[in-house]
């Protein structure tokens, strides 16, 4: 989703000191039981379960973080030892592209294995002057070969590097891209939020010149969608599933809502479109397990764009069983509630661990919903993408991070 909050978070964010609140003569004494080695912070939850009567509790789920060891981001925050099977013995994380004046790396990450590039969209709405009701957002790419080369030059310390970001010159039929997956048949599969009266749409867009683009859906029986948000291809049936959200309206670049915020299934061969899940306040990120039997959909109700925040609303990932026949999403249950910000884009690794872009970085849960750890950035990540063996590319609005770990994603290309 477009995150107005991310801009604010940069201004207001401060590292939150969770304190094991021992009181000595009235002073609150910081006693972190940190286990620090390199970029790893191991957190023993038992040390922080009681803040005490003089504890400094968080007031905001968005602008304050849980960083009890007061470590400097980026780092890996380990809550469960099995996070080491995600990280491997020698993980690293660093900034590989940044532009403090432009939120160029928001959502719609797609890895192109042929050219070893990652494409992504800039923030759509919510960053005044860059994209709004009168101005489209941008889809761009970086080369991971450039990243690997720059890392070799930089040596072992994870110092920031800054590779070239190249804009893709898509036609005006691609308006306010917010979600993406694939590639599908060699093209990016993008969902667009639309802009003003221009319709939200699902498009296939060739990432190579001359950037041929084909709109494959822009209405539900003649009605415009609200502002399409995210998309995945079901791993076995190959049907296209996408979410619709109110953020075009909430960020004032789309008219008021015309449909409930819900999840759709689109059969690209028959043209059939139907609803598979509803009951969301703001349906947002979507992903499937590798076997296609479980679907994850986030509800990011906390963030109401220009209309503010409500931290008592869901910031929640729901899990569903995918009905083998109808592919409706059944047996809705809470999978995880994110402690910070909203869980935005979702991706899974080959071990069914679930990754979501949250207010403090990327949070990772196992398939039972146990929080294993975080790729702690100290700022918003809206989405991320696995890019081959042990490489995770994290979009963080005005920066892109590159993590070298043990986990890998599965093939999203069809
Ligand atoms: C830190 O963690 C490592 C690996 O889990 C462990 O071997 C070591 O004993 C820990 N050190 C402290 C001070 O807790
Ligand atoms: C990285 O390069 C881009 C493009 O040249 C530039 O706009 C940006 O400011 C650079 N980032 C930093 C942190 O200098
Ligand atoms: C992608 O290619 C497959 C196989 O040729 C075809 O069935 C499908 O309709 C294509 N998808 C789109 C969106 O063109
Ligand atoms: C979504 O949540 C917001 C904030 O809690 C609330 O004002 C709004 O009425 C809700 N909308 C729907 C469709 O439930």
CSV table of C-alpha atoms and ligand atoms in Angstrom, one decimal:
chain,number,residue,atom,x,y,z
A,1,UNK,CA,0.0,0.0,0.0
A,2,UNK,CA,1.1,3.6,-0.3
A,3,UNK,CA,2.5,4.5,3.1
A,4,UNK,CA,2.2,8.1,4.1
A,5,UNK,CA,3.4,6.9,7.5
A,6,UNK,CA,6.8,6.1,6.1
A,7,UNK,CA,7.5,9.7,5.5
A,8,UNK,CA,6.3,10.7,9.0
A,9,UNK,CA,8.2,7.8,10.5
A,10,UNK,CA,11.5,9.3,9.2
A,11,UNK,CA,10.7,12.5,11.0
A,12,UNK,CA,9.3,11.1,14.3
A,13,UNK,CA,11.0,7.7,14.6
A,14,UNK,CA,13.3,7.3,17.5
A,15,UNK,CA,14.9,4.2,18.8
A,16,UNK,CA,12.7,2.8,21.6
A,17,UNK,CA,14.5,1.8,24.7
A,18,UNK,CA,12.8,-1.2,26.2
A,19,UNK,CA,14.1,-1.4,29.7
A,20,UNK,CA,14.4,-4.3,32.0
A,21,UNK,CA,13.2,-1.8,34.6
A,22,UNK,CA,15.3,-2.3,37.7
A,23,UNK,CA,14.9,0.6,39.9
A,24,UNK,CA,18.0,1.9,41.7
A,25,UNK,CA,17.4,5.0,43.7
A,26,UNK,CA,14.6,5.9,41.3
A,27,UNK,CA,16.6,5.7,38.1
A,28,UNK,CA,15.6,3.3,35.4
A,29,UNK,CA,18.7,1.2,34.6
A,30,UNK,CA,19.1,-0.2,31.2
A,31,UNK,CA,20.1,-3.9,31.5
A,32,UNK,CA,20.1,-5.3,28.0
A,33,UNK,CA,20.8,-9.0,28.0
A,34,UNK,CA,22.0,-8.6,24.5
A,35,UNK,CA,24.0,-11.1,22.6
A,36,UNK,CA,25.7,-9.2,19.9
A,37,UNK,CA,27.9,-10.5,17.2
A,38,UNK,CA,28.3,-8.7,14.0
A,39,UNK,CA,24.8,-7.7,12.9
A,40,UNK,CA,23.0,-10.2,15.1
A,41,UNK,CA,21.1,-9.3,18.2
A,42,UNK,CA,19.7,-12.2,20.2
A,43,UNK,CA,16.7,-11.2,22.3
A,44,UNK,CA,15.8,-13.4,25.3
A,45,UNK,CA,12.1,-12.7,25.6
A,46,UNK,CA,12.1,-13.6,29.3
A,47,UNK,CA,14.3,-10.6,30.0
A,48,UNK,CA,11.7,-8.2,28.6
A,49,UNK,CA,8.4,-9.6,29.6
A,50,UNK,CA,8.2,-7.4,32.6
A,51,UNK,CA,8.9,-3.6,32.2
A,52,UNK,CA,7.7,-2.8,35.8
A,53,UNK,CA,6.0,0.1,37.3
A,54,UNK,CA,8.6,2.6,36.1
A,55,UNK,CA,9.0,1.0,32.7
A,56,UNK,CA,9.0,3.1,29.5
A,57,UNK,CA,6.1,1.5,27.6
A,58,UNK,CA,5.5,2.2,23.9
A,59,UNK,CA,2.6,4.6,23.2
A,60,UNK,CA,2.7,4.2,19.4
A,61,UNK,CA,2.7,1.1,17.4
A,62,UNK,CA,4.0,3.1,14.4
A,63,UNK,CA,6.5,5.7,15.6
A,64,UNK,CA,8.1,3.7,18.4
A,65,UNK,CA,10.0,0.4,18.0
A,66,UNK,CA,10.9,-2.6,20.1
A,67,UNK,CA,14.7,-2.4,20.1
A,68,UNK,CA,15.6,-3.4,23.7
A,69,UNK,CA,19.3,-3.7,22.9
A,70,UNK,CA,19.4,-0.2,21.4
A,71,UNK,CA,21.3,-1.6,18.4
A,72,UNK,CA,22.0,0.5,15.3
A,73,UNK,CA,20.1,-0.6,12.3
A,74,UNK,CA,20.3,-2.5,10.0
A,75,UNK,CA,20.6,-5.7,12.0
A,76,UNK,CA,19.0,-9.1,12.5
A,77,UNK,CA,16.9,-9.3,15.6
A,78,UNK,CA,16.6,-12.9,16.7
A,79,UNK,CA,13.6,-14.0,18.9
A,80,UNK,CA,13.7,-17.7,18.2
A,81,UNK,CA,16.8,-19.8,17.6
A,82,UNK,CA,15.3,-21.3,14.5
A,83,UNK,CA,15.8,-17.8,12.9
A,84,UNK,CA,19.4,-19.0,12.4
A,85,UNK,CA,18.1,-21.5,9.8
A,86,UNK,CA,16.8,-18.5,7.9
A,87,UNK,CA,20.0,-16.4,8.4
A,88,UNK,CA,22.7,-19.1,8.1
A,89,UNK,CA,26.1,-18.8,9.8
A,90,UNK,CA,27.3,-15.6,8.3
A,91,UNK,CA,24.4,-13.2,7.3
A,92,UNK,CA,24.8,-9.7,6.2
A,93,UNK,CA,22.5,-6.8,5.4
A,94,UNK,CA,23.3,-3.4,3.9
A,95,UNK,CA,21.9,-0.5,1.9
A,96,UNK,CA,22.6,-1.0,-1.8
A,97,UNK,CA,20.7,2.0,-3.3
A,98,UNK,CA,19.3,5.1,-1.7
A,99,UNK,CA,17.8,8.4,-2.5
A,100,UNK,CA,16.9,10.5,0.5
A,101,UNK,CA,14.7,12.8,-1.6
A,102,UNK,CA,12.5,10.2,-3.3
A,103,UNK,CA,10.6,7.1,-2.1
A,104,UNK,CA,11.5,5.2,-5.2
A,105,UNK,CA,11.4,1.7,-3.7
A,106,UNK,CA,8.0,1.0,-2.3
A,107,UNK,CA,6.3,-2.1,-3.6
A,108,UNK,CA,5.8,-4.5,-6.6
A,109,UNK,CA,9.2,-6.2,-6.4
A,110,UNK,CA,9.9,-8.7,-9.1
A,111,UNK,CA,13.1,-10.7,-9.7
A,112,UNK,CA,14.0,-11.2,-13.3
A,113,UNK,CA,16.3,-14.3,-13.2
A,114,UNK,CA,17.4,-14.0,-16.9
A,115,UNK,CA,19.0,-10.6,-16.4
A,116,UNK,CA,19.4,-10.8,-12.6
A,117,UNK,CA,17.5,-7.6,-12.1
A,118,UNK,CA,14.8,-6.5,-9.6
A,119,UNK,CA,12.0,-4.2,-10.6
A,120,UNK,CA,9.9,-2.2,-8.2
A,121,UNK,CA,7.5,0.8,-8.0
A,122,UNK,CA,7.9,4.1,-6.2
A,123,UNK,CA,5.4,5.2,-3.6
A,124,UNK,CA,1.9,5.9,-5.1
A,125,UNK,CA,0.3,8.8,-3.4
A,126,UNK,CA,1.3,10.1,0.0
A,127,UNK,CA,4.6,11.8,-0.9
A,128,UNK,CA,3.4,15.2,-2.0
A,129,UNK,CA,4.6,16.3,-5.4
A,130,UNK,CA,6.1,13.1,-6.5
A,131,UNK,CA,2.9,11.1,-7.3
A,132,UNK,CA,-0.6,12.2,-6.7
A,133,UNK,CA,-3.9,12.7,-8.5
A,134,UNK,CA,-2.0,14.6,-11.3
A,135,UNK,CA,1.3,12.6,-11.4
A,136,UNK,CA,1.9,9.0,-12.0
A,137,UNK,CA,4.4,7.0,-9.9
A,138,UNK,CA,7.5,5.2,-11.4
A,139,UNK,CA,8.5,1.7,-12.0
A,140,UNK,CA,12.3,1.2,-11.9
A,141,UNK,CA,15.0,-1.5,-11.7
A,142,UNK,CA,18.4,-2.2,-10.3
A,143,UNK,CA,20.9,-4.8,-11.5
A,144,UNK,CA,22.0,-7.4,-8.9
A,145,UNK,CA,25.2,-7.9,-10.8
A,146,UNK,CA,25.9,-4.2,-10.1
A,147,UNK,CA,25.1,-5.0,-6.5
A,148,UNK,CA,27.4,-8.0,-6.3
A,149,UNK,CA,30.2,-6.1,-8.0
A,150,UNK,CA,29.9,-3.1,-5.7
A,151,UNK,CA,29.8,-5.5,-2.6
A,152,UNK,CA,33.1,-7.1,-3.8
A,153,UNK,CA,34.7,-3.7,-4.1
A,154,UNK,CA,33.4,-2.6,-0.7
A,155,UNK,CA,34.9,-5.7,1.0
A,156,UNK,CA,33.5,-7.5,4.0
A,157,UNK,CA,32.1,-4.7,6.1
A,158,UNK,CA,28.4,-4.0,5.3
A,159,UNK,CA,28.9,-0.4,4.4
A,160,UNK,CA,26.2,1.2,2.2
A,161,UNK,CA,26.6,1.3,-1.5
A,162,UNK,CA,24.6,3.1,-4.1
A,163,UNK,CA,24.0,1.3,-7.5
A,164,UNK,CA,22.2,2.9,-10.4
A,165,UNK,CA,18.4,3.0,-10.4
A,166,UNK,CA,17.0,2.9,-14.0
A,167,UNK,CA,13.4,4.0,-14.7
A,168,UNK,CA,11.3,1.8,-17.0
A,169,UNK,CA,9.4,3.9,-19.6
A,170,UNK,CA,6.0,2.3,-19.4
A,171,UNK,CA,3.1,3.9,-21.3
A,172,UNK,CA,0.3,5.8,-19.5
A,173,UNK,CA,-1.8,2.7,-19.3
A,174,UNK,CA,0.3,1.8,-16.3
A,175,UNK,CA,-1.0,4.2,-13.6
A,176,UNK,CA,0.1,4.1,-10.0
A,177,UNK,CA,1.6,0.6,-9.9
A,178,UNK,CA,1.4,-0.8,-6.3
A,179,UNK,CA,1.7,-4.6,-6.8
A,180,UNK,CA,3.6,-6.9,-9.0
A,181,UNK,CA,4.7,-10.5,-9.4
A,182,UNK,CA,5.9,-12.9,-12.0
A,183,UNK,CA,7.3,-12.6,-14.5
A,184,UNK,CA,4.4,-14.1,-16.3
A,185,UNK,CA,5.1,-15.2,-19.9
A,186,UNK,CA,8.2,-13.0,-19.8
A,187,UNK,CA,6.5,-9.8,-18.7
A,188,UNK,CA,5.9,-8.1,-15.3
A,189,UNK,CA,2.5,-8.8,-13.9
A,190,UNK,CA,1.5,-5.5,-12.4
A,191,UNK,CA,-1.6,-4.2,-10.5
A,192,UNK,CA,-2.2,-0.5,-10.7
A,193,UNK,CA,-4.2,1.7,-8.4
A,194,UNK,CA,-5.5,4.0,-11.1
A,195,UNK,CA,-5.5,7.8,-10.8
A,196,UNK,CA,-8.5,10.1,-10.7
A,197,UNK,CA,-10.9,8.7,-13.2
A,198,UNK,CA,-8.3,6.4,-14.8
A,199,UNK,CA,-9.2,2.8,-14.0
A,200,UNK,CA,-7.3,0.5,-11.7
A,201,UNK,CA,-5.9,-2.3,-13.8
A,202,UNK,CA,-4.0,-5.6,-14.1
A,203,UNK,CA,-1.4,-5.4,-16.9
A,204,UNK,CA,1.4,-7.4,-18.5
A,205,UNK,CA,4.4,-5.1,-19.0
A,206,UNK,CA,7.5,-6.0,-20.9
A,207,UNK,CA,10.5,-4.8,-18.9
A,208,UNK,CA,12.6,-4.4,-22.0
A,209,UNK,CA,12.3,-1.6,-24.7
A,210,UNK,CA,10.0,-0.7,-26.2
A,211,UNK,CA,8.1,-1.6,-23.0
A,212,UNK,CA,5.0,-3.2,-24.6
A,213,UNK,CA,2.1,-3.2,-22.2
A,214,UNK,CA,-1.2,-5.1,-22.4
A,215,UNK,CA,-4.1,-4.3,-20.0
A,216,UNK,CA,-5.7,-7.7,-19.2
A,217,UNK,CA,-8.4,-6.4,-16.7
A,218,UNK,CA,-9.8,-3.0,-15.7
A,219,UNK,CA,-13.3,-3.6,-14.4
A,220,UNK,CA,-15.6,-5.9,-12.5
A,221,UNK,CA,-18.7,-6.3,-14.7
A,222,UNK,CA,-18.3,-2.7,-15.8
A,223,UNK,CA,-17.5,-1.3,-12.3
A,224,UNK,CA,-14.1,0.1,-11.5
A,225,UNK,CA,-12.1,-1.4,-8.7
A,226,UNK,CA,-11.2,0.9,-5.7
A,227,UNK,CA,-7.4,0.9,-6.1
A,228,UNK,CA,-5.7,-2.5,-6.8
A,229,UNK,CA,-3.0,-3.2,-4.3
A,230,UNK,CA,-1.1,-6.5,-4.6
A,231,UNK,CA,-1.1,-9.7,-6.7
A,232,UNK,CA,0.2,-13.3,-6.8
A,233,UNK,CA,-0.2,-16.2,-9.2
A,234,UNK,CA,-1.4,-19.4,-7.6
A,235,UNK,CA,1.5,-21.8,-7.8
A,236,UNK,CA,-0.4,-24.8,-9.2
A,237,UNK,CA,-3.6,-23.5,-10.9
A,238,UNK,CA,-1.7,-20.4,-12.3
A,239,UNK,CA,-4.8,-18.3,-11.7
A,240,UNK,CA,-4.2,-14.6,-10.8
A,241,UNK,CA,-5.3,-13.4,-7.3
A,242,UNK,CA,-5.3,-9.8,-6.4
A,243,UNK,CA,-6.4,-7.5,-3.5
A,244,UNK,CA,-8.3,-4.3,-3.8
A,245,UNK,CA,-7.8,-1.6,-1.1
A,246,UNK,CA,-9.1,2.0,-0.3
A,247,UNK,CA,-5.7,3.7,-0.4
A,248,UNK,CA,-6.3,5.5,-3.7
A,249,UNK,CA,-9.2,7.2,-1.9
A,250,UNK,CA,-7.3,7.5,1.5
A,251,UNK,CA,-4.4,9.2,-0.3
A,252,UNK,CA,-6.8,11.4,-2.3
A,253,UNK,CA,-5.8,10.3,-5.8
A,254,UNK,CA,-9.0,8.2,-6.4
A,255,UNK,CA,-12.7,8.9,-6.0
A,256,UNK,CA,-14.7,7.4,-3.1
A,257,UNK,CA,-15.0,3.6,-2.9
A,258,UNK,CA,-17.3,1.8,-5.3
A,259,UNK,CA,-16.8,-1.8,-4.0
A,260,UNK,CA,-16.0,-3.6,-0.8
A,261,UNK,CA,-12.2,-4.1,-0.1
A,262,UNK,CA,-11.8,-7.8,-1.0
A,263,UNK,CA,-9.7,-10.4,-2.8
A,264,UNK,CA,-10.4,-11.5,-6.4
A,265,UNK,CA,-9.4,-14.5,-8.5
A,266,UNK,CA,-8.9,-13.8,-12.2
A,267,UNK,CA,-8.8,-16.6,-14.8
A,268,UNK,CA,-6.5,-15.2,-17.5
A,269,UNK,CA,-7.7,-17.8,-20.0
A,270,UNK,CA,-11.5,-17.7,-19.6
A,271,UNK,CA,-11.6,-14.1,-18.4
A,272,UNK,CA,-13.7,-15.0,-15.4
A,273,UNK,CA,-13.3,-12.8,-12.3
A,274,UNK,CA,-14.8,-13.6,-8.9
A,275,UNK,CA,-14.4,-12.7,-5.2
A,276,UNK,CA,-12.7,-15.4,-3.0
A,277,UNK,CA,-12.5,-13.5,0.3
A,278,UNK,CA,-14.1,-10.5,1.9
A,279,UNK,CA,-14.5,-9.0,5.4
A,280,UNK,CA,-11.4,-6.9,5.3
A,281,UNK,CA,-11.0,-3.3,6.3
A,282,UNK,CA,-8.0,-2.8,4.1
A,283,UNK,CA,-7.0,-6.0,2.2
A,284,UNK,CA,-3.4,-5.5,1.2
A,285,UNK,CA,-0.6,-8.0,0.8
A,286,UNK,CA,-1.2,-11.5,-0.6
A,287,UNK,CA,0.9,-14.7,-0.9
A,288,UNK,CA,0.5,-18.4,-1.2
A,289,UNK,CA,2.5,-21.2,0.4
A,290,UNK,CA,4.6,-23.1,-2.2
A,291,UNK,CA,2.1,-26.0,-2.4
A,292,UNK,CA,-0.7,-23.5,-3.0
A,293,UNK,CA,-2.9,-24.9,-0.2
A,294,UNK,CA,-2.6,-21.9,2.1
A,295,UNK,CA,-3.2,-18.2,1.3
A,296,UNK,CA,-2.1,-15.2,3.4
A,297,UNK,CA,-3.8,-11.8,3.1
A,298,UNK,CA,-2.9,-8.8,5.3
A,299,UNK,CA,-5.4,-6.3,6.7
A,300,UNK,CA,-3.7,-2.9,7.2
A,301,UNK,CA,-6.6,-1.1,8.8
A,302,UNK,CA,-4.3,0.8,11.1
A,303,UNK,CA,-3.1,3.0,8.3
A,304,UNK,CA,-5.8,5.1,6.8
A,305,UNK,CA,-3.6,7.3,4.7
A,306,UNK,CA,-4.4,11.0,4.8
A,307,UNK,CA,-7.1,10.3,7.3
A,308,UNK,CA,-4.7,9.1,10.0
A,309,UNK,CA,-3.8,6.1,12.1
A,310,UNK,CA,-5.9,3.9,14.3
A,311,UNK,CA,-3.6,1.5,16.2
A,312,UNK,CA,-6.6,-0.3,17.6
A,313,UNK,CA,-7.5,-1.5,14.1
A,314,UNK,CA,-6.0,-4.7,12.6
A,315,UNK,CA,-2.4,-4.8,11.6
A,316,UNK,CA,-2.9,-8.5,10.9
A,317,UNK,CA,-2.0,-11.3,8.6
A,318,UNK,CA,-4.8,-13.7,8.1
A,319,UNK,CA,-4.3,-17.3,6.8
A,320,UNK,CA,-6.8,-19.3,4.8
A,321,UNK,CA,-7.2,-22.7,3.3
A,322,UNK,CA,-7.5,-22.5,-0.5
A,323,UNK,CA,-10.4,-24.7,-1.5
A,324,UNK,CA,-8.9,-27.2,-4.0
A,325,UNK,CA,-11.9,-27.0,-6.3
A,326,UNK,CA,-13.4,-23.4,-6.2
A,327,UNK,CA,-10.2,-21.8,-4.9
A,328,UNK,CA,-12.3,-19.7,-2.5
A,329,UNK,CA,-10.4,-18.8,0.7
A,330,UNK,CA,-11.8,-20.8,3.5
A,331,UNK,CA,-11.2,-21.1,7.3
A,332,UNK,CA,-10.0,-17.6,7.9
A,333,UNK,CA,-7.8,-17.3,11.0
A,334,UNK,CA,-5.4,-14.8,12.6
A,335,UNK,CA,-1.9,-15.9,11.5
A,336,UNK,CA,0.1,-13.0,13.1
A,337,UNK,CA,-0.4,-9.5,14.4
A,338,UNK,CA,2.5,-7.2,13.7
A,339,UNK,CA,3.8,-5.3,16.7
A,340,UNK,CA,5.0,-2.4,14.7
A,341,UNK,CA,3.3,-0.5,11.8
A,342,UNK,CA,1.3,-2.6,9.4
A,343,UNK,CA,2.2,-5.9,7.7
A,344,UNK,CA,2.2,-4.8,4.1
A,345,UNK,CA,3.6,-7.1,1.3
A,346,UNK,CA,4.0,-10.8,2.1
A,347,UNK,CA,6.5,-13.4,0.7
A,348,UNK,CA,7.3,-17.0,1.7
A,349,UNK,CA,10.5,-18.9,1.6
A,350,UNK,CA,10.9,-22.6,0.7
A,351,UNK,CA,10.4,-23.6,4.3
A,352,UNK,CA,7.0,-22.0,4.5
A,353,UNK,CA,8.3,-19.1,6.7
A,354,UNK,CA,6.3,-16.0,6.1
A,355,UNK,CA,8.0,-12.6,5.6
A,356,UNK,CA,6.1,-9.3,5.8
A,357,UNK,CA,7.2,-5.7,5.4
A,358,UNK,CA,6.3,-3.9,8.6
A,359,UNK,CA,7.0,-0.5,10.4
A,360,UNK,CA,10.4,-1.5,11.6
A,361,UNK,CA,11.6,-3.6,8.7
A,362,UNK,CA,10.9,-7.2,7.6
A,363,UNK,CA,9.4,-9.5,10.2
A,364,UNK,CA,9.5,-13.3,9.8
A,365,UNK,CA,7.2,-16.0,11.3
A,366,UNK,CA,7.3,-19.7,10.9
A,367,UNK,CA,4.2,-21.5,9.4
A,368,UNK,CA,2.7,-21.7,12.9
A,369,UNK,CA,2.8,-18.0,13.3
A,370,UNK,CA,5.8,-17.9,15.8
A,371,UNK,CA,7.8,-14.7,15.3
A,372,UNK,CA,11.3,-15.9,14.5
A,373,UNK,CA,13.0,-12.6,14.0
A,374,UNK,CA,13.3,-9.4,12.1
A,375,UNK,CA,15.4,-7.8,9.5
A,376,UNK,CA,15.4,-4.6,11.6
A,377,UNK,CA,15.8,-1.4,9.6
A,378,UNK,CA,14.3,1.1,12.0
A,379,UNK,CA,12.1,2.3,9.2
A,380,UNK,CA,9.2,1.1,7.0
A,381,UNK,CA,9.5,-1.7,4.6
A,382,UNK,CA,6.5,-2.3,2.4
A,383,UNK,CA,7.7,-5.3,0.5
A,384,UNK,CA,10.7,-7.6,-0.4
A,385,UNK,CA,11.6,-10.3,-2.9
A,386,UNK,CA,13.9,-13.3,-2.9
A,387,UNK,CA,16.3,-13.1,-5.8
A,388,UNK,CA,17.9,-16.5,-6.1
A,389,UNK,CA,19.8,-18.5,-3.6
A,390,UNK,CA,20.2,-16.8,-0.2
A,391,UNK,CA,19.5,-13.3,-1.5
A,392,UNK,CA,16.7,-11.1,-0.2
A,393,UNK,CA,16.1,-7.6,-1.7
A,394,UNK,CA,14.2,-5.4,0.8
A,395,UNK,CA,12.3,-2.3,-0.4
A,396,UNK,CA,12.4,0.4,2.2
A,397,UNK,CA,10.9,3.5,0.5
A,398,UNK,CA,14.0,5.8,0.1
A,399,UNK,CA,16.4,2.9,0.2
A,400,UNK,CA,16.9,-0.7,-1.0
A,401,UNK,CA,18.6,-3.2,1.4
A,402,UNK,CA,20.3,-6.4,0.3
A,403,UNK,CA,20.5,-9.3,2.7
A,404,UNK,CA,22.8,-12.3,2.2
A,405,UNK,CA,21.3,-15.2,4.2
A,406,UNK,CA,20.6,-18.9,4.0
A,407,UNK,CA,16.9,-18.9,3.1
A,408,UNK,CA,15.6,-18.8,-0.5
A,409,UNK,CA,12.3,-18.1,-2.1
A,410,UNK,CA,10.5,-20.4,-4.6
A,411,UNK,CA,9.9,-19.7,-8.2
A,412,UNK,CA,7.3,-17.0,-8.8
A,413,UNK,CA,7.9,-16.9,-12.6
A,414,UNK,CA,5.2,-18.6,-14.8
B,1,LIG,C1,25.7,-15.5,22.5
B,1,LIG,O1,25.2,-16.4,21.6
B,1,LIG,C2,26.1,-17.4,21.2
B,1,LIG,C3,25.4,-18.3,20.1
B,1,LIG,O2,24.1,-18.6,20.4
B,1,LIG,C4,26.4,-18.3,22.5
B,1,LIG,O3,27.3,-19.3,22.2
B,1,LIG,C5,27.0,-17.4,23.5
B,1,LIG,O4,27.2,-18.1,24.7
B,1,LIG,C6,26.1,-16.2,23.8
B,1,LIG,N1,26.8,-15.2,24.7
B,1,LIG,C7,26.2,-14.6,25.7
B,1,LIG,C8,27.0,-13.6,26.5
B,1,LIG,O5,25.0,-14.8,26.0
B,2,LIG,C1,22.6,7.6,-4.7
B,2,LIG,O1,22.6,8.0,-6.1
B,2,LIG,C2,21.4,8.7,-6.5
B,2,LIG,C3,21.5,8.9,-8.0
B,2,LIG,O2,22.7,9.5,-8.4
B,2,LIG,C4,21.4,10.0,-5.7
B,2,LIG,O3,20.2,10.8,-6.1
B,2,LIG,C5,21.4,9.7,-4.2
B,2,LIG,O4,21.4,10.9,-3.5
B,2,LIG,C6,22.6,8.8,-3.9
B,2,LIG,N1,22.4,8.5,-2.5
B,2,LIG,C7,23.2,9.0,-1.5
B,2,LIG,C8,23.0,8.5,-0.1
B,2,LIG,O5,24.1,9.7,-1.8
B,3,LIG,C1,0.5,-16.8,-20.7
B,3,LIG,O1,0.8,-18.0,-21.5
B,3,LIG,C2,-0.1,-19.1,-21.3
B,3,LIG,C3,0.4,-20.2,-22.1
B,3,LIG,O2,0.6,-19.8,-23.4
B,3,LIG,C4,-1.5,-18.7,-21.6
B,3,LIG,O3,-2.4,-19.7,-21.4
B,3,LIG,C5,-1.9,-17.4,-20.8
B,3,LIG,O4,-3.2,-17.0,-21.2
B,3,LIG,C6,-0.9,-16.3,-21.0
B,3,LIG,N1,-1.3,-15.3,-20.0
B,3,LIG,C7,-1.6,-14.1,-20.4
B,3,LIG,C8,-2.1,-13.1,-19.3
B,3,LIG,O5,-1.5,-13.7,-21.6
B,4,LIG,C1,-11.9,0.6,8.6
B,4,LIG,O1,-11.3,1.1,9.8
B,4,LIG,C2,-11.4,2.5,10.0
B,4,LIG,C3,-10.6,2.9,11.2
B,4,LIG,O2,-10.7,2.0,12.3
B,4,LIG,C4,-12.9,2.8,10.2
B,4,LIG,O3,-13.1,4.2,10.4
B,4,LIG,C5,-13.7,2.4,9.0
B,4,LIG,O4,-15.0,2.6,9.1
B,4,LIG,C6,-13.4,0.9,8.7
B,4,LIG,N1,-14.0,0.6,7.3
B,4,LIG,C7,-14.5,-0.6,7.1
B,4,LIG,C8,-15.0,-0.7,5.7
B,4,LIG,O5,-14.7,-1.4,7.9
